[in-house]
mmCIF file of C-alpha atoms in Angstrom:
data_model
loop_
_atom_site.group_PDB
_atom_site.id
_atom_site.type_symbol
_atom_site.label_atom_id
_atom_site.label_comp_id
_atom_site.label_asym_id
_atom_site.label_seq_id
_atom_site.Cartn_x
_atom_site.Cartn_y
_atom_site.Cartn_z
ATOM 1 C CA MET I 1 -19.672 2.008 13.290
ATOM 2 C CA ILE I 2 -17.157 4.581 14.500
ATOM 3 C CA GLU I 3 -18.600 8.041 13.872
ATOM 4 C CA ASN I 4 -16.700 10.816 12.076
ATOM 5 C CA PHE I 5 -13.917 8.439 11.092
ATOM 6 C CA PHE I 6 -13.843 9.553 7.450
ATOM 7 C CA GLU I 7 -14.833 12.882 5.908
ATOM 8 C CA VAL I 8 -15.081 13.560 2.184
ATOM 9 C CA HIS I 9 -13.866 17.060 1.371
ATOM 10 C CA HIS I 10 -14.549 17.278 -2.346
ATOM 11 C CA GLU I 11 -15.833 15.035 -5.125
ATOM 12 C CA CYS I 12 -14.369 15.888 -8.508
ATOM 13 C CA SER I 13 -16.689 16.627 -11.383
ATOM 14 C CA GLY I 14 -15.986 14.387 -14.355
ATOM 15 C CA SER I 15 -14.690 11.390 -12.405
ATOM 16 C CA LEU I 16 -15.134 9.461 -9.157
ATOM 17 C CA ALA I 17 -11.964 11.013 -7.701
ATOM 18 C CA ARG I 18 -12.355 12.611 -4.284
ATOM 19 C CA THR I 19 -10.365 14.152 -1.463
ATOM 20 C CA GLY I 20 -10.967 13.523 2.204
ATOM 21 C CA VAL I 21 -9.453 12.921 5.611
ATOM 22 C CA ILE I 22 -9.264 9.823 7.810
ATOM 23 C CA HIS I 23 -9.136 10.513 11.547
ATOM 24 C CA LEU I 24 -6.826 8.013 13.246
ATOM 25 C CA ALA I 25 -5.352 7.584 16.703
ATOM 26 C CA HIS I 26 -1.962 8.979 15.659
ATOM 27 C CA GLY I 27 -3.153 11.891 13.551
ATOM 28 C CA ASP I 28 -5.191 12.705 10.475
ATOM 29 C CA VAL I 29 -4.429 11.197 7.066
ATOM 30 C CA GLN I 30 -5.257 13.243 3.974
ATOM 31 C CA THR I 31 -6.628 11.252 1.045
ATOM 32 C CA PRO I 32 -6.001 10.088 -1.607
ATOM 33 C CA VAL I 33 -2.855 8.770 0.040
ATOM 34 C CA PHE I 34 0.097 6.628 -0.997
ATOM 35 C CA MET I 35 1.555 4.660 1.920
ATOM 36 C CA PRO I 36 5.213 3.525 1.934
ATOM 37 C CA VAL I 37 5.770 -0.071 2.971
ATOM 38 C CA GLY I 38 7.908 -0.809 6.017
ATOM 39 C CA THR I 39 7.548 -4.578 5.980
ATOM 40 C CA LYS I 40 9.699 -5.380 9.009
ATOM 41 C CA GLY I 41 9.121 -2.143 10.887
ATOM 42 C CA THR I 42 11.302 -0.037 8.601
ATOM 43 C CA VAL I 43 10.930 1.383 5.108
ATOM 44 C CA LYS I 44 14.067 -0.001 3.449
ATOM 45 C CA ALA I 45 16.929 2.522 3.287
ATOM 46 C CA VAL I 46 14.746 5.396 4.565
ATOM 47 C CA SER I 47 14.765 6.718 8.138
ATOM 48 C CA LYS I 48 11.645 7.728 10.011
ATOM 49 C CA ASP I 49 12.941 11.306 10.010
ATOM 50 C CA ASP I 50 13.170 11.293 6.216
ATOM 51 C CA LEU I 51 9.626 9.932 5.970
ATOM 52 C CA ASP I 52 8.473 12.722 8.261
ATOM 53 C CA GLU I 53 10.435 15.302 6.277
ATOM 54 C CA ILE I 54 8.785 14.182 3.039
ATOM 55 C CA GLY I 55 5.383 14.524 4.705
ATOM 56 C CA PHE I 56 3.982 11.012 5.072
ATOM 57 C CA GLU I 57 1.214 10.528 7.620
ATOM 58 C CA ILE I 58 0.918 6.730 7.508
ATOM 59 C CA ILE I 59 3.179 3.780 6.643
ATOM 60 C CA LEU I 60 2.769 -0.005 6.590
ATOM 61 C CA ALA I 61 4.213 -2.853 8.592
ATOM 62 C CA ASN I 62 3.717 -6.561 7.955
ATOM 63 C CA THR I 63 2.034 -8.677 10.624
ATOM 64 C CA TYR I 64 3.523 -11.959 9.365
ATOM 65 C CA HIS I 65 7.096 -10.698 9.534
ATOM 66 C CA MET I 66 6.731 -8.755 12.816
ATOM 67 C CA TYR I 67 5.068 -11.800 14.399
ATOM 68 C CA LEU I 68 7.982 -14.042 13.423
ATOM 69 C CA ARG I 69 10.681 -11.562 14.349
ATOM 70 C CA PRO I 70 11.047 -9.840 16.772
ATOM 71 C CA GLY I 71 7.630 -11.050 17.991
ATOM 72 C CA ALA I 72 4.460 -9.137 18.792
ATOM 73 C CA ASP I 73 5.091 -9.435 22.539
ATOM 74 C CA ILE I 74 8.420 -7.612 22.259
ATOM 75 C CA VAL I 75 6.883 -4.888 20.076
ATOM 76 C CA ASN I 76 4.028 -4.533 22.550
ATOM 77 C CA GLU I 77 6.443 -4.287 25.480
ATOM 78 C CA ALA I 78 8.217 -1.437 23.662
ATOM 79 C CA GLY I 79 4.948 0.487 23.329
ATOM 80 C CA GLY I 80 3.613 -0.997 20.113
ATOM 81 C CA LEU I 81 4.988 -0.216 16.677
ATOM 82 C CA HIS I 82 5.117 3.484 17.502
ATOM 83 C CA GLY I 83 7.220 2.995 20.615
ATOM 84 C CA PHE I 84 9.389 0.326 19.012
ATOM 85 C CA THR I 85 10.182 2.259 15.811
ATOM 86 C CA LYS I 86 9.727 5.820 17.146
ATOM 87 C CA TRP I 87 7.523 6.596 14.130
ATOM 88 C CA ASN I 88 4.829 8.562 15.909
ATOM 89 C CA LYS I 89 2.370 8.862 13.065
ATOM 90 C CA ASN I 90 0.075 6.102 11.822
ATOM 91 C CA PHE I 91 0.693 2.458 10.997
ATOM 92 C CA LEU I 92 -1.424 0.204 8.799
ATOM 93 C CA THR I 93 -0.654 -3.493 9.258
ATOM 94 C CA ASP I 94 -1.585 -6.162 6.756
ATOM 95 C CA SER I 95 -2.809 -9.477 8.070
ATOM 96 C CA GLY I 96 -0.342 -11.933 6.603
ATOM 97 C CA GLY I 97 -2.904 -12.823 3.951
ATOM 98 C CA PHE I 98 -0.584 -11.804 1.133
ATOM 99 C CA GLN I 99 2.059 -14.173 2.476
ATOM 100 C CA VAL I 100 -0.568 -16.909 2.179
ATOM 101 C CA PHE I 101 -0.538 -16.044 -1.518
ATOM 102 C CA SER I 102 3.177 -15.386 -2.065
ATOM 103 C CA LEU I 103 4.534 -18.199 0.148
ATOM 104 C CA SER I 104 2.042 -20.814 -1.017
ATOM 105 C CA ASN I 105 4.596 -23.635 -0.760
ATOM 106 C CA LEU I 106 4.893 -23.025 2.997
ATOM 107 C CA ARG I 107 1.237 -23.057 4.021
ATOM 108 C CA LYS I 108 -2.011 -25.027 4.167
ATOM 109 C CA ILE I 109 -5.372 -23.278 4.242
ATOM 110 C CA ARG I 110 -7.997 -24.797 6.509
ATOM 111 C CA SER I 111 -11.456 -23.510 7.409
ATOM 112 C CA GLY I 112 -10.224 -22.587 10.867
ATOM 113 C CA GLY I 113 -7.137 -20.725 9.722
ATOM 114 C CA ILE I 114 -3.779 -21.041 8.014
ATOM 115 C CA GLU I 115 -1.053 -23.472 8.992
ATOM 116 C CA PHE I 116 2.356 -22.349 7.794
ATOM 117 C CA ARG I 117 6.060 -22.888 8.198
ATOM 118 C CA SER I 118 8.273 -19.903 8.899
ATOM 119 C CA ASP I 119 10.374 -18.820 5.937
ATOM 120 C CA ILE I 120 13.108 -18.040 8.499
ATOM 121 C CA ASP I 121 13.575 -21.303 10.386
ATOM 122 C CA GLY I 122 10.835 -23.685 9.244
ATOM 123 C CA SER I 123 8.965 -23.568 12.570
ATOM 124 C CA LYS I 124 5.216 -24.254 12.391
ATOM 125 C CA HIS I 125 2.546 -21.673 13.203
ATOM 126 C CA PHE I 126 -1.210 -21.321 12.885
ATOM 127 C CA PHE I 127 -2.938 -18.048 11.988
ATOM 128 C CA THR I 128 -6.659 -17.637 12.656
ATOM 129 C CA PRO I 129 -8.836 -14.593 12.006
ATOM 130 C CA GLU I 130 -8.973 -14.063 15.756
ATOM 131 C CA ASN I 131 -5.308 -14.392 16.681
ATOM 132 C CA VAL I 132 -4.286 -12.207 13.735
ATOM 133 C CA VAL I 133 -6.536 -9.447 15.133
ATOM 134 C CA GLN I 134 -4.982 -10.015 18.564
ATOM 135 C CA THR I 135 -1.462 -9.809 17.126
ATOM 136 C CA GLN I 136 -2.239 -6.546 15.333
ATOM 137 C CA ALA I 137 -3.739 -5.150 18.535
ATOM 138 C CA LEU I 138 -0.461 -6.011 20.315
ATOM 139 C CA LEU I 139 1.355 -4.150 17.542
ATOM 140 C CA ASN I 140 -1.108 -1.278 18.186
ATOM 141 C CA SER I 141 -1.708 -0.692 14.499
ATOM 142 C CA ASP I 142 -3.990 2.213 13.633
ATOM 143 C CA ILE I 143 -5.574 0.290 10.755
ATOM 144 C CA GLN I 144 -5.437 -3.486 10.691
ATOM 145 C CA MET I 145 -6.560 -5.897 7.991
ATOM 146 C CA GLN I 146 -8.577 -9.075 8.308
ATOM 147 C CA LEU I 147 -6.937 -12.402 7.511
ATOM 148 C CA ASP I 148 -8.025 -13.298 3.973
ATOM 149 C CA VAL I 149 -7.262 -15.729 1.161
ATOM 150 C CA CYS I 150 -5.958 -14.066 -1.995
ATOM 151 C CA THR I 151 -5.950 -16.059 -5.244
ATOM 152 C CA GLY I 152 -3.739 -15.376 -8.249
ATOM 153 C CA PHE I 153 -4.625 -14.486 -11.814
ATOM 154 C CA GLY I 154 -5.821 -17.487 -13.806
ATOM 155 C CA VAL I 155 -7.197 -19.770 -11.077
ATOM 156 C CA ASP I 156 -10.398 -21.655 -11.839
ATOM 157 C CA ARG I 157 -13.816 -20.640 -10.554
ATOM 158 C CA ALA I 158 -14.039 -23.406 -7.957
ATOM 159 C CA GLU I 159 -10.846 -22.225 -6.255
ATOM 160 C CA ALA I 160 -12.014 -18.606 -6.389
ATOM 161 C CA GLU I 161 -15.338 -19.560 -4.800
ATOM 162 C CA ARG I 162 -13.629 -21.490 -2.000
ATOM 163 C CA ALA I 163 -11.295 -18.601 -1.251
ATOM 164 C CA LEU I 164 -14.163 -16.115 -1.216
ATOM 165 C CA LYS I 165 -16.256 -18.255 1.131
ATOM 166 C CA ILE I 166 -13.360 -18.576 3.571
ATOM 167 C CA THR I 167 -12.516 -14.858 3.350
ATOM 168 C CA SER I 168 -16.130 -13.844 4.016
ATOM 169 C CA ASP I 169 -16.422 -16.201 6.993
ATOM 170 C CA TRP I 170 -13.128 -14.949 8.371
ATOM 171 C CA ALA I 171 -14.259 -11.314 8.027
ATOM 172 C CA LEU I 172 -17.132 -11.968 10.439
ATOM 173 C CA ARG I 173 -14.836 -13.747 12.891
ATOM 174 C CA ALA I 174 -12.237 -10.972 12.666
ATOM 175 C CA ILE I 175 -14.842 -8.267 13.302
ATOM 176 C CA ASN I 176 -16.100 -10.056 16.402
ATOM 177 C CA GLU I 177 -12.573 -10.265 17.817
ATOM 178 C CA TRP I 178 -11.810 -6.665 16.839
ATOM 179 C CA LYS I 179 -14.826 -5.479 18.818
ATOM 180 C CA ILE I 180 -13.568 -7.445 21.831
ATOM 181 C CA GLN I 181 -10.179 -5.759 21.516
ATOM 182 C CA ARG I 182 -11.858 -2.344 21.223
ATOM 183 C CA GLU I 183 -13.696 -3.015 24.476
ATOM 184 C CA LYS I 184 -10.307 -3.699 26.077
ATOM 185 C CA GLY I 185 -9.033 -0.266 25.007
ATOM 186 C CA TYR I 186 -7.505 -0.903 21.591
ATOM 187 C CA LYS I 187 -8.068 2.215 19.470
ATOM 188 C CA GLY I 188 -7.200 0.861 16.025
ATOM 189 C CA ILE I 189 -9.768 0.030 13.371
ATOM 190 C CA LEU I 190 -10.211 -2.968 11.074
ATOM 191 C CA PHE I 191 -10.780 -3.220 7.324
ATOM 192 C CA PRO I 192 -12.386 -6.330 5.783
ATOM 193 C CA ILE I 193 -11.284 -7.248 2.270
ATOM 194 C CA VAL I 194 -13.162 -7.699 -1.019
ATOM 195 C CA GLN I 195 -12.067 -10.813 -2.936
ATOM 196 C CA GLY I 196 -13.618 -12.838 -5.773
ATOM 197 C CA ASN I 197 -10.616 -13.208 -8.065
ATOM 198 C CA PHE I 198 -11.421 -12.038 -11.617
ATOM 199 C CA PHE I 199 -15.014 -13.291 -11.773
ATOM 200 C CA ASP I 200 -17.394 -10.333 -12.041
ATOM 201 C CA ASP I 201 -20.267 -11.918 -10.142
ATOM 202 C CA LEU I 202 -18.014 -13.049 -7.291
ATOM 203 C CA ARG I 203 -16.447 -9.618 -7.003
ATOM 204 C CA LYS I 204 -19.921 -8.038 -6.927
ATOM 205 C CA GLU I 205 -21.062 -10.482 -4.256
ATOM 206 C CA SER I 206 -17.991 -9.801 -2.133
ATOM 207 C CA ALA I 207 -18.118 -6.010 -2.579
ATOM 208 C CA GLU I 208 -21.737 -5.848 -1.449
ATOM 209 C CA PHE I 209 -21.076 -8.177 1.483
ATOM 210 C CA VAL I 210 -18.030 -6.231 2.706
ATOM 211 C CA SER I 211 -19.721 -2.858 2.225
ATOM 212 C CA ALA I 212 -22.536 -3.902 4.546
ATOM 213 C CA LEU I 213 -20.231 -4.957 7.398
ATOM 214 C CA ASP I 214 -19.982 -2.860 10.545
ATOM 215 C CA THR I 215 -16.472 -1.521 9.944
ATOM 216 C CA PRO I 216 -15.229 2.046 9.331
ATOM 217 C CA GLY I 217 -13.413 1.228 6.073
ATOM 218 C CA LEU I 218 -12.645 -1.564 3.629
ATOM 219 C CA ALA I 219 -10.064 -2.862 1.204
ATOM 220 C CA ILE I 220 -10.400 -4.101 -2.366
ATOM 221 C CA GLY I 221 -8.177 -7.157 -2.739
ATOM 222 C CA GLY I 222 -7.443 -9.744 -5.370
ATOM 223 C CA LEU I 223 -5.937 -7.239 -7.822
ATOM 224 C CA SER I 224 -2.337 -6.528 -8.832
ATOM 225 C CA VAL I 225 -1.591 -10.246 -8.523
ATOM 226 C CA GLY I 226 -0.055 -10.827 -11.951
ATOM 227 C CA GLU I 227 -2.846 -9.721 -14.278
ATOM 228 C CA PRO I 228 -2.294 -7.367 -17.271
ATOM 229 C CA ALA I 229 -2.779 -3.653 -16.612
ATOM 230 C CA ASP I 230 -5.963 -3.449 -18.683
ATOM 231 C CA VAL I 231 -7.501 -6.323 -16.710
ATOM 232 C CA PHE I 232 -6.601 -4.590 -13.451
ATOM 233 C CA ALA I 233 -8.318 -1.403 -14.610
ATOM 234 C CA GLU I 234 -11.400 -3.253 -15.879
ATOM 235 C CA LYS I 235 -11.902 -5.306 -12.707
ATOM 236 C CA LEU I 236 -11.289 -2.331 -10.424
ATOM 237 C CA ARG I 237 -13.879 -0.241 -12.279
ATOM 238 C CA HIS I 238 -16.311 -3.144 -12.096
ATOM 239 C CA THR I 239 -15.773 -3.661 -8.369
ATOM 240 C CA VAL I 240 -16.116 -0.042 -7.237
ATOM 241 C CA GLN I 241 -19.671 0.056 -8.583
ATOM 242 C CA PHE I 242 -20.713 -2.175 -5.699
ATOM 243 C CA VAL I 243 -18.568 -0.732 -2.908
ATOM 244 C CA THR I 244 -20.050 1.899 -0.640
ATOM 245 C CA ARG I 245 -18.706 5.437 -1.045
ATOM 246 C CA SER I 246 -19.367 6.251 2.601
ATOM 247 C CA LYS I 247 -16.177 4.489 3.748
ATOM 248 C CA PRO I 248 -12.508 4.941 2.799
ATOM 249 C CA ARG I 249 -11.478 2.414 0.160
ATOM 250 C CA TYR I 250 -8.035 0.870 -0.030
ATOM 251 C CA VAL I 251 -6.488 -1.015 -2.963
ATOM 252 C CA MET I 252 -3.461 -3.011 -1.883
ATOM 253 C CA GLY I 253 -0.178 -3.316 -3.737
ATOM 254 C CA ILE I 254 -0.109 -0.524 -6.329
ATOM 255 C CA GLY I 255 2.716 1.998 -6.518
ATOM 256 C CA THR I 256 3.283 3.285 -10.058
ATOM 257 C CA PRO I 257 1.871 6.587 -11.361
ATOM 258 C CA GLU I 258 -0.287 4.809 -13.962
ATOM 259 C CA TYR I 259 -1.938 2.478 -11.429
ATOM 260 C CA ILE I 260 -2.320 5.194 -8.796
ATOM 261 C CA LEU I 261 -4.000 7.578 -11.241
ATOM 262 C CA GLU I 262 -6.341 4.788 -12.393
ATOM 263 C CA ALA I 263 -7.283 4.023 -8.797
ATOM 264 C CA VAL I 264 -7.884 7.681 -7.923
ATOM 265 C CA ALA I 265 -10.107 8.066 -10.995
ATOM 266 C CA ASP I 266 -12.189 5.153 -9.684
ATOM 267 C CA GLY I 267 -12.632 6.771 -6.280
ATOM 268 C CA ILE I 268 -9.971 4.855 -4.344
ATOM 269 C CA ASP I 269 -8.624 6.652 -1.292
ATOM 270 C CA MET I 270 -5.603 4.579 -0.191
ATOM 271 C CA PHE I 271 -2.886 2.473 -1.803
ATOM 272 C CA ASP I 272 0.567 1.099 -0.997
ATOM 273 C CA CYS I 273 3.448 -0.739 -2.627
ATOM 274 C CA VAL I 274 7.055 -1.786 -2.053
ATOM 275 C CA GLN I 275 7.848 -0.894 -5.662
ATOM 276 C CA PRO I 276 9.249 2.659 -5.221
ATOM 277 C CA THR I 277 11.954 1.524 -2.794
ATOM 278 C CA ARG I 278 12.504 -1.858 -4.458
ATOM 279 C CA ILE I 279 13.302 -0.349 -7.854
ATOM 280 C CA ALA I 280 15.447 2.277 -6.117
ATOM 281 C CA ARG I 281 17.813 -0.442 -4.964
ATOM 282 C CA HIS I 282 18.228 -1.367 -8.650
ATOM 283 C CA GLY I 283 19.095 2.182 -9.689
ATOM 284 C CA LEU I 284 15.677 3.155 -11.064
ATOM 285 C CA TYR I 285 14.310 6.633 -10.374
ATOM 286 C CA PHE I 286 10.943 8.207 -11.103
ATOM 287 C CA SER I 287 11.059 11.468 -13.062
ATOM 288 C CA ARG I 288 8.528 13.756 -14.677
ATOM 289 C CA HIS I 289 9.555 12.387 -18.069
ATOM 290 C CA GLY I 290 9.534 8.718 -17.154
ATOM 291 C CA MET I 291 11.775 6.182 -15.475
ATOM 292 C CA VAL I 292 15.507 6.885 -15.252
ATOM 293 C CA SER I 293 17.950 3.964 -15.103
ATOM 294 C CA ILE I 294 20.913 5.698 -13.504
ATOM 295 C CA LYS I 295 23.340 2.924 -14.518
ATOM 296 C CA GLN I 296 23.381 4.118 -18.155
ATOM 297 C CA LYS I 297 26.769 5.274 -19.499
ATOM 298 C CA ARG I 298 25.250 8.470 -20.928
ATOM 299 C CA PHE I 299 25.057 9.816 -17.374
ATOM 300 C CA GLU I 300 28.798 9.337 -16.741
ATOM 301 C CA ARG I 301 29.545 13.045 -17.308
ATOM 302 C CA ASP I 302 26.048 14.430 -16.730
ATOM 303 C CA PHE I 303 26.399 16.891 -13.868
ATOM 304 C CA GLY I 304 22.796 18.036 -13.943
ATOM 305 C CA PRO I 305 20.088 17.024 -11.433
ATOM 306 C CA LEU I 306 18.334 13.665 -11.679
ATOM 307 C CA ASP I 307 15.015 15.432 -12.373
ATOM 308 C CA PRO I 308 15.222 19.199 -12.982
ATOM 309 C CA GLU I 309 11.527 19.518 -12.115
ATOM 310 C CA CYS I 310 11.855 17.823 -8.720
ATOM 311 C CA ASN I 311 12.569 19.844 -5.595
ATOM 312 C CA CYS I 312 13.665 16.979 -3.315
ATOM 313 C CA LYS I 313 17.022 17.212 -1.561
ATOM 314 C CA VAL I 314 18.490 14.512 -3.825
ATOM 315 C CA CYS I 315 17.722 16.453 -6.992
ATOM 316 C CA ARG I 316 18.782 19.746 -5.373
ATOM 317 C CA THR I 317 22.114 18.339 -4.202
ATOM 318 C CA TYR I 318 23.473 15.509 -6.349
ATOM 319 C CA SER I 319 24.226 15.070 -10.045
ATOM 320 C CA ARG I 320 23.303 12.205 -12.310
ATOM 321 C CA ALA I 321 26.999 11.452 -12.690
ATOM 322 C CA TYR I 322 27.440 11.087 -8.929
ATOM 323 C CA LEU I 323 24.291 8.992 -8.521
ATOM 324 C CA ARG I 324 25.516 6.718 -11.316
ATOM 325 C CA HIS I 325 28.916 6.426 -9.655
ATOM 326 C CA ILE I 326 27.616 5.397 -6.223
ATOM 327 C CA PHE I 327 25.194 2.917 -7.780
ATOM 328 C CA ARG I 328 27.969 1.279 -9.819
ATOM 329 C CA GLU I 329 30.157 1.103 -6.716
ATOM 330 C CA GLN I 330 27.271 -0.514 -4.780
ATOM 331 C CA GLU I 331 27.431 2.145 -2.094
ATOM 332 C CA ILE I 332 24.654 1.972 0.530
ATOM 333 C CA LEU I 333 24.018 5.673 -0.044
ATOM 334 C CA SER I 334 22.740 4.870 -3.539
ATOM 335 C CA SER I 335 19.747 2.951 -2.167
ATOM 336 C CA MET I 336 19.123 5.664 0.428
ATOM 337 C CA LEU I 337 19.068 8.534 -2.053
ATOM 338 C CA ALA I 338 17.078 6.692 -4.722
ATOM 339 C CA SER I 339 14.487 5.516 -2.184
ATOM 340 C CA TYR I 340 14.122 9.018 -0.752
ATOM 341 C CA HIS I 341 13.649 10.516 -4.212
ATOM 342 C CA ASN I 342 11.110 7.919 -5.369
ATOM 343 C CA LEU I 343 8.995 8.319 -2.229
ATOM 344 C CA TYR I 344 9.220 12.114 -2.454
ATOM 345 C CA PHE I 345 8.149 11.928 -6.105
ATOM 346 C CA LEU I 346 5.014 9.905 -5.306
ATOM 347 C CA HIS I 347 4.141 11.987 -2.259
ATOM 348 C CA ASN I 348 4.448 15.176 -4.304
ATOM 349 C CA MET I 349 2.302 13.605 -7.017
ATOM 350 C CA MET I 350 -0.366 12.914 -4.380
ATOM 351 C CA LEU I 351 -0.304 16.570 -3.304
ATOM 352 C CA GLU I 352 -0.815 17.599 -6.927
ATOM 353 C CA ILE I 353 -3.615 15.046 -7.351
ATOM 354 C CA ARG I 354 -5.484 16.372 -4.317
ATOM 355 C CA ASN I 355 -5.112 19.928 -5.561
ATOM 356 C CA ALA I 356 -6.386 18.926 -9.016
ATOM 357 C CA ILE I 357 -9.404 17.140 -7.526
ATOM 358 C CA ASN I 358 -10.267 20.101 -5.311
ATOM 359 C CA ASN I 359 -10.190 22.320 -8.401
ATOM 360 C CA ASP I 360 -12.257 19.886 -10.544
ATOM 361 C CA ARG I 361 -9.417 19.281 -12.972
ATOM 362 C CA PHE I 362 -8.270 15.769 -12.100
ATOM 363 C CA GLU I 363 -8.784 14.273 -15.563
ATOM 364 C CA GLU I 364 -6.869 17.167 -17.109
ATOM 365 C CA TYR I 365 -4.043 16.611 -14.632
ATOM 366 C CA ARG I 366 -4.035 12.856 -15.245
ATOM 367 C CA LYS I 367 -3.804 13.302 -19.002
ATOM 368 C CA SER I 368 -1.009 15.889 -18.889
ATOM 369 C CA PHE I 369 0.971 13.963 -16.250
ATOM 370 C CA LEU I 370 0.901 10.703 -18.213
ATOM 371 C CA GLU I 371 1.721 12.385 -21.533
ATOM 372 C CA LYS I 372 4.870 13.841 -20.011
ATOM 373 C CA PHE I 373 5.689 10.684 -18.021
ATOM 374 C CA HIS I 374 5.479 8.535 -21.155
ATOM 375 C CA SER I 375 7.347 11.027 -23.357
ATOM 376 C CA GLY I 376 10.758 9.496 -22.690
ATOM 377 C CA ASN I 377 12.414 12.924 -22.921
ATOM 378 C CA ILE I 378 14.950 12.160 -20.218
#
């Protein structure tokens, strides 16, 4: 175990919510933390300088996509992800495991690894727990994920058991390779992943197994894969009972205020999602009073700010009428401004969440935030 990797600052009375700090090779990360997703080495429509201006300390890149193009060797030659992108704070890289789930028609899962065809040119490749660790070490990620098998909502128990067995075996293989890479000078850390689909006993088994592994942190997987929101909340609350609180805990793929607040209440420290920038490209903005679809005609002559309670440069500078105009004209600037605002909104929400936890008023904050967010008074 790596000592002093994670420090808990304050545990909130009345919930499992907590604040802390993760010490990484490219700077400290305050938790709870939302991490923007830069799948191919860039957060869509947002520059690294804007990410820095907002205040982010860690972003994601996708191992599958960076491996295919431009290639881990090129990224490594440029000085890893940090040298290649010039983002000098932290990177978390996923393993490609989600692509095993989302691109199921292009892959075959074997006990040794995953055989898949590129979604770019159809070329064949083989991912193993070991070479995925090696690839992420070449990328020089600060936190890397083990290769796992994620199953969707509604699969039968036999399939869930098979996926869990493979994921658990692969965790051990990944950890062995990660330790070899550490001995060679790699400074990044590895998170194994809890699976088990939506079967309570399998999730308990996996959570206890992963918690006992010799890694500095862990991820809770197999959620936000098509299940209803109440099922997500139920299975997350069930799982966290069996996951150690001594390590940072990461739930993958959540990026709405409702899901983030649920995760924080359950003691989750890290989360990510493409959703804030994806919806931005469709003209959807977060606001204190709910989602704003800027394409609506009622904004045609509305010269007020997108969200009067937001202090980001988009809300300080541009009107709803102008934002509607550039969206309707399909201007590139529309995606840039909407993505900036949505990421600023979530980052600011995280600052407020940490402050509420430190003052033992998280549940009060959660209730008041959601009441206003669901009010529809836009």
